[in-house]
mmCIF file of C-alpha atoms and ligand atoms in Angstrom:
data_model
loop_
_atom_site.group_PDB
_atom_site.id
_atom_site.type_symbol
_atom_site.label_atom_id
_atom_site.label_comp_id
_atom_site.label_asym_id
_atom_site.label_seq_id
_atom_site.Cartn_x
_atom_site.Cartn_y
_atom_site.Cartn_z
ATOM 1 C CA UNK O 1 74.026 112.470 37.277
ATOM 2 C CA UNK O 2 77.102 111.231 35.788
ATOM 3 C CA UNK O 3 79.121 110.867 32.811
ATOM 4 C CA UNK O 4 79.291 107.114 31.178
ATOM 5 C CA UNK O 5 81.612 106.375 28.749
ATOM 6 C CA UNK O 6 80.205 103.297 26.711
ATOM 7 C CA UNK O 7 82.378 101.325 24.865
ATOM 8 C CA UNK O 8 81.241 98.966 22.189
ATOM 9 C CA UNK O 9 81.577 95.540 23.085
ATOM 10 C CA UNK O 10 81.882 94.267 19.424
ATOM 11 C CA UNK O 11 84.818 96.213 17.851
ATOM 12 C CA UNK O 12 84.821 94.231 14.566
ATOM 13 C CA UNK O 13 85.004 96.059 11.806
ATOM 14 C CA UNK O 14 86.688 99.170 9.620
ATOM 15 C CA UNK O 15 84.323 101.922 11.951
ATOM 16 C CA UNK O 16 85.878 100.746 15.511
ATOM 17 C CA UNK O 17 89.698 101.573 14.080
ATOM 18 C CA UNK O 18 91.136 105.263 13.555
ATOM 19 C CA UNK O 19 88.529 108.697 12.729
ATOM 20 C CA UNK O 20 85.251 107.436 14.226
ATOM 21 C CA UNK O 21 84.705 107.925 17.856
ATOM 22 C CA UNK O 22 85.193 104.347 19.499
ATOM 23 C CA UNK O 23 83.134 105.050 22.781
ATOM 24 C CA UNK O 24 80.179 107.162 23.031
ATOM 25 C CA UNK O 25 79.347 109.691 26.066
ATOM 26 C CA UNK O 26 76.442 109.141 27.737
ATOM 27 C CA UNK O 27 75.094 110.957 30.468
ATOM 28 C CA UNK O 28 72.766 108.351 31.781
ATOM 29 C CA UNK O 29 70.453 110.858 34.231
ATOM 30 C CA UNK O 30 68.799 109.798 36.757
ATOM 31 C CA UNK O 31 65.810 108.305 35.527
ATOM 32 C CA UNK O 32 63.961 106.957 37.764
ATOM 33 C CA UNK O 33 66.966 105.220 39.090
ATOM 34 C CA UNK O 34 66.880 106.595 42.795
ATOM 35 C CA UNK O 35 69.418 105.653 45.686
ATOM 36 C CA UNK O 36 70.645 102.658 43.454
ATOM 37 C CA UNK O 37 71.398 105.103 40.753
ATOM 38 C CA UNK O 38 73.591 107.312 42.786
ATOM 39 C CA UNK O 39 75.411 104.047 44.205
ATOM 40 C CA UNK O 40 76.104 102.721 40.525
ATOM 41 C CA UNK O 41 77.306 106.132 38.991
ATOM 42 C CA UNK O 42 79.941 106.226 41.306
ATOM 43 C CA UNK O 43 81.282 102.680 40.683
ATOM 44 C CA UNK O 44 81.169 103.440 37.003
ATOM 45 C CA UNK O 45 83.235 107.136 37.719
ATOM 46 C CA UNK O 46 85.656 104.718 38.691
ATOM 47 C CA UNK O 47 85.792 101.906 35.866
ATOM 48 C CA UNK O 48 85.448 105.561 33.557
ATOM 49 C CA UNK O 49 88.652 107.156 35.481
ATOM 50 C CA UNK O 50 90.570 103.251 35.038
ATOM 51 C CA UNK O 51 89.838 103.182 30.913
ATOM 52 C CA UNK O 52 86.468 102.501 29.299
ATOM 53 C CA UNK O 53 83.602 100.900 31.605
ATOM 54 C CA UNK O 54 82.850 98.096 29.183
ATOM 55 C CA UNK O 55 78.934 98.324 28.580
ATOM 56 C CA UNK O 56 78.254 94.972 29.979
ATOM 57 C CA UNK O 57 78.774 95.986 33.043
ATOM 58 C CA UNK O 58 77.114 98.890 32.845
ATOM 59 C CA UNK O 59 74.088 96.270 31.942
ATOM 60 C CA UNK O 60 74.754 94.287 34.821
ATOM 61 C CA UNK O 61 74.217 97.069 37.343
ATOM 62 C CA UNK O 62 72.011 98.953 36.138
ATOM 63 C CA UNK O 63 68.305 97.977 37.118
ATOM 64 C CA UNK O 64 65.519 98.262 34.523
ATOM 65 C CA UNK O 65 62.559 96.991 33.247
ATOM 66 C CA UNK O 66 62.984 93.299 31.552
ATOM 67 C CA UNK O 67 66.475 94.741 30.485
ATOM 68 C CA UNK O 68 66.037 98.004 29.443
ATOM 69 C CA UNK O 69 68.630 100.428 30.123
ATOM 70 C CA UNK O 70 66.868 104.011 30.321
ATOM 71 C CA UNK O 71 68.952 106.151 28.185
ATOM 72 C CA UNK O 72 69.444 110.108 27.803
ATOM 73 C CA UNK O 73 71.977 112.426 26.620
ATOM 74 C CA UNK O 74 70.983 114.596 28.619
ATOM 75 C CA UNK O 75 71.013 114.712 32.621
ATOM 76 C CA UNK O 76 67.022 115.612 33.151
ATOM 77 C CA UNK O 77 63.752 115.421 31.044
ATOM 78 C CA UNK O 78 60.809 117.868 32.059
ATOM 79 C CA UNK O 79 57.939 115.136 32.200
ATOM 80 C CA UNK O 80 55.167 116.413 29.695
ATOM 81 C CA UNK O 81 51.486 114.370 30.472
ATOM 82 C CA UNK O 82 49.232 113.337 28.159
ATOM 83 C CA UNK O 83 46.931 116.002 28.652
ATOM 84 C CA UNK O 84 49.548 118.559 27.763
ATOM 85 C CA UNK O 85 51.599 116.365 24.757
ATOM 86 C CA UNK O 86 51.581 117.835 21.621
ATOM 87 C CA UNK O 87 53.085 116.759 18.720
ATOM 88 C CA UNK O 88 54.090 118.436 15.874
ATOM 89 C CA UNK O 89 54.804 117.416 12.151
ATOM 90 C CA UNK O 90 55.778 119.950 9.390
ATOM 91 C CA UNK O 91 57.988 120.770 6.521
ATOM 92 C CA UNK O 92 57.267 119.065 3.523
ATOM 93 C CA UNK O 93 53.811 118.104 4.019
ATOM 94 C CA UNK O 94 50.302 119.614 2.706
ATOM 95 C CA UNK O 95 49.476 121.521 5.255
ATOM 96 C CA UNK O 96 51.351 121.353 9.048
ATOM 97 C CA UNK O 97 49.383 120.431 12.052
ATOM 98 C CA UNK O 98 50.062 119.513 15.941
ATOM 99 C CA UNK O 99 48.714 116.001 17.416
ATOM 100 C CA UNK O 100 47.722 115.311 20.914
ATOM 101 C CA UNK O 101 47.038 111.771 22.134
ATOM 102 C CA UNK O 102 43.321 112.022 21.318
ATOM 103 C CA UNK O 103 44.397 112.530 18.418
ATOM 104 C CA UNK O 104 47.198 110.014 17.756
ATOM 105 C CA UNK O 105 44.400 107.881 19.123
ATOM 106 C CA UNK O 106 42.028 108.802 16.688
ATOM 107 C CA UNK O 107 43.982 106.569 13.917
ATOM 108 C CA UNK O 108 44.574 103.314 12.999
ATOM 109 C CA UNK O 109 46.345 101.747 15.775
ATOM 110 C CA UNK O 110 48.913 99.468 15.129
ATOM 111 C CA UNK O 111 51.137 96.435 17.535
ATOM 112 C CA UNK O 112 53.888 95.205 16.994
ATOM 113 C CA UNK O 113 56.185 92.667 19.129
ATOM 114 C CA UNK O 114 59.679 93.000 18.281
ATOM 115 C CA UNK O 115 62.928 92.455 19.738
ATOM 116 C CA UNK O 116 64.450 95.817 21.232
ATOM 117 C CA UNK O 117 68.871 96.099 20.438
ATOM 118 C CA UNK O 118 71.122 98.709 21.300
ATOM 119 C CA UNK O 119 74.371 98.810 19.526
ATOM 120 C CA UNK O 120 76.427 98.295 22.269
ATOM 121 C CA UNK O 121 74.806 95.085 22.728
ATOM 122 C CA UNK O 122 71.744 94.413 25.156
ATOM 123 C CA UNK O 123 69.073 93.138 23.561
ATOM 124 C CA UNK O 124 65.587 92.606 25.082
ATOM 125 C CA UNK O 125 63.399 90.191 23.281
ATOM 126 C CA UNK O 126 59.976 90.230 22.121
ATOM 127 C CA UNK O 127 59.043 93.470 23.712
ATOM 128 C CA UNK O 128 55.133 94.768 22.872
ATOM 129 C CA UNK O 129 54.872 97.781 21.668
ATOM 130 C CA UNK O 130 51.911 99.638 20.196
ATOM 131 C CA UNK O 131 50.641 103.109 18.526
ATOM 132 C CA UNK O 132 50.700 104.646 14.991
ATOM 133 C CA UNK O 133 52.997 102.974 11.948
ATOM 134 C CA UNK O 134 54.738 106.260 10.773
ATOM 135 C CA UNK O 135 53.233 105.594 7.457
ATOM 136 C CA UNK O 136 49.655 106.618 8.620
ATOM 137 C CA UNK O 137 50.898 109.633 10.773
ATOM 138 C CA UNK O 138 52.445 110.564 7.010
ATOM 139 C CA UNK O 139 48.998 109.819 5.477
ATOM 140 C CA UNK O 140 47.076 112.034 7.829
ATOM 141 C CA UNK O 141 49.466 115.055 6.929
ATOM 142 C CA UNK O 142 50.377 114.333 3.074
ATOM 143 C CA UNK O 143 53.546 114.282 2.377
ATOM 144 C CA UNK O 144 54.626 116.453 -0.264
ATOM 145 C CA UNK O 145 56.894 114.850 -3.622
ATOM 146 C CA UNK O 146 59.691 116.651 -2.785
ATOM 147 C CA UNK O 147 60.186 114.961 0.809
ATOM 148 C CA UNK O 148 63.156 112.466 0.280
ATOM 149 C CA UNK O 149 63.478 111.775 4.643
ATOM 150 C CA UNK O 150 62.006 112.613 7.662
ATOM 151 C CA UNK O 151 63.588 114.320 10.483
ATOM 152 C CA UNK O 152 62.757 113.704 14.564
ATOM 153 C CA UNK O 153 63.332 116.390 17.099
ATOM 154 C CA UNK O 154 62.963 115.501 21.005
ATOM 155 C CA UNK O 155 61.156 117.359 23.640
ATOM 156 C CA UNK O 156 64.437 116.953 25.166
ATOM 157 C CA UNK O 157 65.953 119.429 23.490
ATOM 158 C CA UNK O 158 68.770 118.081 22.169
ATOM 159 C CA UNK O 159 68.455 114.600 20.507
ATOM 160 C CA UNK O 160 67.446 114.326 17.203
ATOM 161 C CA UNK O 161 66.839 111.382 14.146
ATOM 162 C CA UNK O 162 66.541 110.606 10.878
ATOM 163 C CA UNK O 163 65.064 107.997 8.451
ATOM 164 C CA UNK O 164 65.176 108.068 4.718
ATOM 165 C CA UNK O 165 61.391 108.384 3.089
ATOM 166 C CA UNK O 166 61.683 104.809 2.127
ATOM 167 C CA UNK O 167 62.515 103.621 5.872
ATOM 168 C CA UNK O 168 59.699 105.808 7.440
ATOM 169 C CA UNK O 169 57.263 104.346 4.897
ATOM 170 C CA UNK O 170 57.802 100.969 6.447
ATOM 171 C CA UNK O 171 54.789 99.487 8.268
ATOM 172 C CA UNK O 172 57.592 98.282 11.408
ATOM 173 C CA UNK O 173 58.029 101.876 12.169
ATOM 174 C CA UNK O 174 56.020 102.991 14.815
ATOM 175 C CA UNK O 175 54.808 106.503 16.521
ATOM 176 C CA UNK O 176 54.507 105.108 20.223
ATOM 177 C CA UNK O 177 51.858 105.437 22.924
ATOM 178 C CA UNK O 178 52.150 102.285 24.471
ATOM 179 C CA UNK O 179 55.493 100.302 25.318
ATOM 180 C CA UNK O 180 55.906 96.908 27.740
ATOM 181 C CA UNK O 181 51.752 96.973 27.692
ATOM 182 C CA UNK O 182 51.469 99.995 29.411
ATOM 183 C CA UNK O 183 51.658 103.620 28.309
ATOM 184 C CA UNK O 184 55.479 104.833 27.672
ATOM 185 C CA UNK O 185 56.512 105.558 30.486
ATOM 186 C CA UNK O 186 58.952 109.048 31.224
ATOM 187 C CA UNK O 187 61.913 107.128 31.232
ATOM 188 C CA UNK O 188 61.457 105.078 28.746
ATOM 189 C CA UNK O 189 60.192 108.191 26.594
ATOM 190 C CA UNK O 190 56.558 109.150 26.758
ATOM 191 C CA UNK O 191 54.069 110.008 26.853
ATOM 192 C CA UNK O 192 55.291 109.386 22.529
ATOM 193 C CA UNK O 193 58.490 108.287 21.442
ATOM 194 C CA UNK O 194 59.736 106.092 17.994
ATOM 195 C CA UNK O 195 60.224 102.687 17.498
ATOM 196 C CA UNK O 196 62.571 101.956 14.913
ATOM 197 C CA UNK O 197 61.751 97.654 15.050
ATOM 198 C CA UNK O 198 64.444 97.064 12.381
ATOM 199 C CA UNK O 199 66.916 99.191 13.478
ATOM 200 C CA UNK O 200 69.763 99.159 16.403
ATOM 201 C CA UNK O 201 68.034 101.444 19.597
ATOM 202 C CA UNK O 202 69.462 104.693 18.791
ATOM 203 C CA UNK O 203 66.995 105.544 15.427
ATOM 204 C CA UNK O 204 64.679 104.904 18.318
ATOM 205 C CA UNK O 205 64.218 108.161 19.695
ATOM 206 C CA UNK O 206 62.625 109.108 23.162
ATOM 207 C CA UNK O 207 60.154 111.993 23.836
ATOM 208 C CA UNK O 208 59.395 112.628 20.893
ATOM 209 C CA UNK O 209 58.136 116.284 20.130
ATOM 210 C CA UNK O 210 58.711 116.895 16.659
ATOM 211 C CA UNK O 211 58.418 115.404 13.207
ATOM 212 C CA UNK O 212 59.953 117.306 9.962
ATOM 213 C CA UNK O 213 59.599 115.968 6.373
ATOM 214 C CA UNK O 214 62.667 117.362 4.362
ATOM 215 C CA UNK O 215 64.580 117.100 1.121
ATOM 216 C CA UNK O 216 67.787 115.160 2.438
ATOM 217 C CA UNK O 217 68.462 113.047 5.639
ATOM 218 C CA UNK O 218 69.705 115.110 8.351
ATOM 219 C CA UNK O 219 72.235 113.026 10.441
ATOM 220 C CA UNK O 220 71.067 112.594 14.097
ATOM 221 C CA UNK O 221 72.915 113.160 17.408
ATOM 222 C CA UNK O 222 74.173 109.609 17.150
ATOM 223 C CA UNK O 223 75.190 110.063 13.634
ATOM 224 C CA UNK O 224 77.255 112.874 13.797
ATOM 225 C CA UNK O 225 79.564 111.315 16.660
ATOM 226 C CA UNK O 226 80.400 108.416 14.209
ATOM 227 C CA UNK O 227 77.334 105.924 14.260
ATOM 228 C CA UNK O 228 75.660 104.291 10.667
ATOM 229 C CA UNK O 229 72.666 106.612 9.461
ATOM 230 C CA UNK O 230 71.133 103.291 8.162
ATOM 231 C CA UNK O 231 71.121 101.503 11.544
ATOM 232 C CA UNK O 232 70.008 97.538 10.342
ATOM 233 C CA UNK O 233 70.127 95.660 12.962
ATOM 234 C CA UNK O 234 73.270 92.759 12.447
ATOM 235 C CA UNK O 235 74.376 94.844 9.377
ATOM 236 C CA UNK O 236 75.803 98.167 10.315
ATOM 237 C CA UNK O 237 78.264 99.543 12.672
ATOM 238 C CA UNK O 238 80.834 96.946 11.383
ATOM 239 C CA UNK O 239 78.454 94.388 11.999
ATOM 240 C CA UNK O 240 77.940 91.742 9.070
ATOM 241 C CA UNK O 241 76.146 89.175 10.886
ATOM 242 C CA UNK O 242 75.889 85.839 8.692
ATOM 243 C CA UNK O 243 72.238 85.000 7.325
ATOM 244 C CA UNK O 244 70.015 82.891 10.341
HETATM 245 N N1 MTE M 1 65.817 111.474 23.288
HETATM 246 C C1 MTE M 1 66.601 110.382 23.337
HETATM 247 N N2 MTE M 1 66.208 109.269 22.689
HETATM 248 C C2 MTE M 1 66.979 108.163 22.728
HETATM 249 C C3 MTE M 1 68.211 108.146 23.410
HETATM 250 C C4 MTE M 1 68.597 109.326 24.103
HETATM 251 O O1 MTE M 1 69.655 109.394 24.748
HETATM 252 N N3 MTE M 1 67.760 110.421 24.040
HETATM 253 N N4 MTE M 1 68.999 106.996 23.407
HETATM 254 C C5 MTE M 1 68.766 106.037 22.343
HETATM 255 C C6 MTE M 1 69.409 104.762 22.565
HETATM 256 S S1 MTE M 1 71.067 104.677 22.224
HETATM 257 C C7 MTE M 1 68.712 103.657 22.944
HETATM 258 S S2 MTE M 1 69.425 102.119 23.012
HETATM 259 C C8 MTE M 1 67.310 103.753 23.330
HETATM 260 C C9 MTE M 1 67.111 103.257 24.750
HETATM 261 O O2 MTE M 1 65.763 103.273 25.099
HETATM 262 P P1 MTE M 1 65.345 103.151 26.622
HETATM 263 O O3 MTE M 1 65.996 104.293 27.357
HETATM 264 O O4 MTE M 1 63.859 103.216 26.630
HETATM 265 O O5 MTE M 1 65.872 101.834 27.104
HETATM 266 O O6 MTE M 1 66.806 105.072 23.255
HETATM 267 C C10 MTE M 1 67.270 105.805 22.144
HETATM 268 N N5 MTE M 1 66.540 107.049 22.067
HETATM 269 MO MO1 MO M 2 71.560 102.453 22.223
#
């Protein structure tokens, strides 16, 4: 396991100056990476120990699925399998309850093809995804007047997200079972994780384990180290990407 420092590749704007952190630590674990893995971490130890590794090279070493970098903050994720996922969602709702695939299967299912961007700029187009639009998850459960955002915890035990009621309520927003036409894989965050389809890769949170519905947004992990809680894609972190 090692230590990344990623360095945005765009540093336009007022956040990439003085207060905000200008790279972001990554401990990139090894996920599924293998031999390879081991062989790449040490080259980037080195470009760390020089300066900043600039993320594009990180991209062009690093092997994964149709472009995909597998991310975690932390170095190792206990693999949960379907059989033993469970899901659960709480706070402000009518009454709390757990899901397990069967039922996250149970309703409407939902796909969606959408282009997948971190902020430190990969991209991988067109990527299929499928499972429940957050707004039906919220249905099931009834969301109580007084929720204003909803908060995401991950089985990993550290990463967290937020979306504002408004953003969760949006029909691109997506509980996830099924990633790449396949089930989500570990790395990639399964057996459930979030798809965030408007919104740079970090709302997008991996193993997901728990949803909470409370009165204010609660800044994620990203958040608090100096990244946009309203992630738009091409129009936050100092991006202001002209009209296509
Ligand atoms: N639990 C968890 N979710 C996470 C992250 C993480 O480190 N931990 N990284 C985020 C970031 S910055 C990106 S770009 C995507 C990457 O998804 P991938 O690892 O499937 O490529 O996951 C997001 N969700
Ligand atoms: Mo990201």
């Amino acid at each position: 396991m090692e230590n990344v420092d990623e360095q945005d590749t765009q540093q336009k704007g007022p956040r990439r100056t003085e207060g905000t952190p200008v790279g972001r630590r990554v401990v990139l674990g090894m996920l599924g990476l293998g031999a390879a893995g081991v062989a790449v971490g040490a080259s980037l130890q080195q470009g760390v120990n020089k300066a900043l590794a600039p993320v594009t090279q990180i991209g062009d070493v690093l092997p994964g699925a149709g472009g995909f970098r597998f991310y975690s903050v932390v170095s190792s994720v206990r693999p949960r399998t379907p059989a033993q996922y469970k899901m659960t969602v709480g706070g402000l709702v009518r009454g709390a309850r757990t899901f397990s695939m069967a039922d996250l299967a149970a309703l409407p299912q939902t796909h969606l093809t959408r282009d997948f961007q971190c902020v430190t700029g990969w991209r991988v187009p067109e990527v299929m995804w499928a499972g429940v639009a957050l707004p039906d998850l919220l249905d099931a459960v009834g969301v109580s007047p007084r929720a204003r955002a909803v908060r995401f915890t991950s089985f990993d035990g550290v990463y967290t997200e937020s979306l504002t009621m408004d953003q969760a309520r949006r029909r691109d927003v997506l509980v996830a079972t099924q990633m790449l036409g396949a089930p989500v894989t570990h790395d990639h965050g399964g057996p459930v994780r979030l798809f965030v389809a408007p919104m740079y890769g970090y709302k997008s949170l991996k193993w997901l384990g728990g949803i909470e519905l409370t009165e204010k947004v609660v800044s994620g992990y990203w958040e608090r180290r100096g990244y946009d809680v309203d992630a738009w894609v091409g129009r936050s972190n100092g991006r202001d990407d002209a009209p296509t």
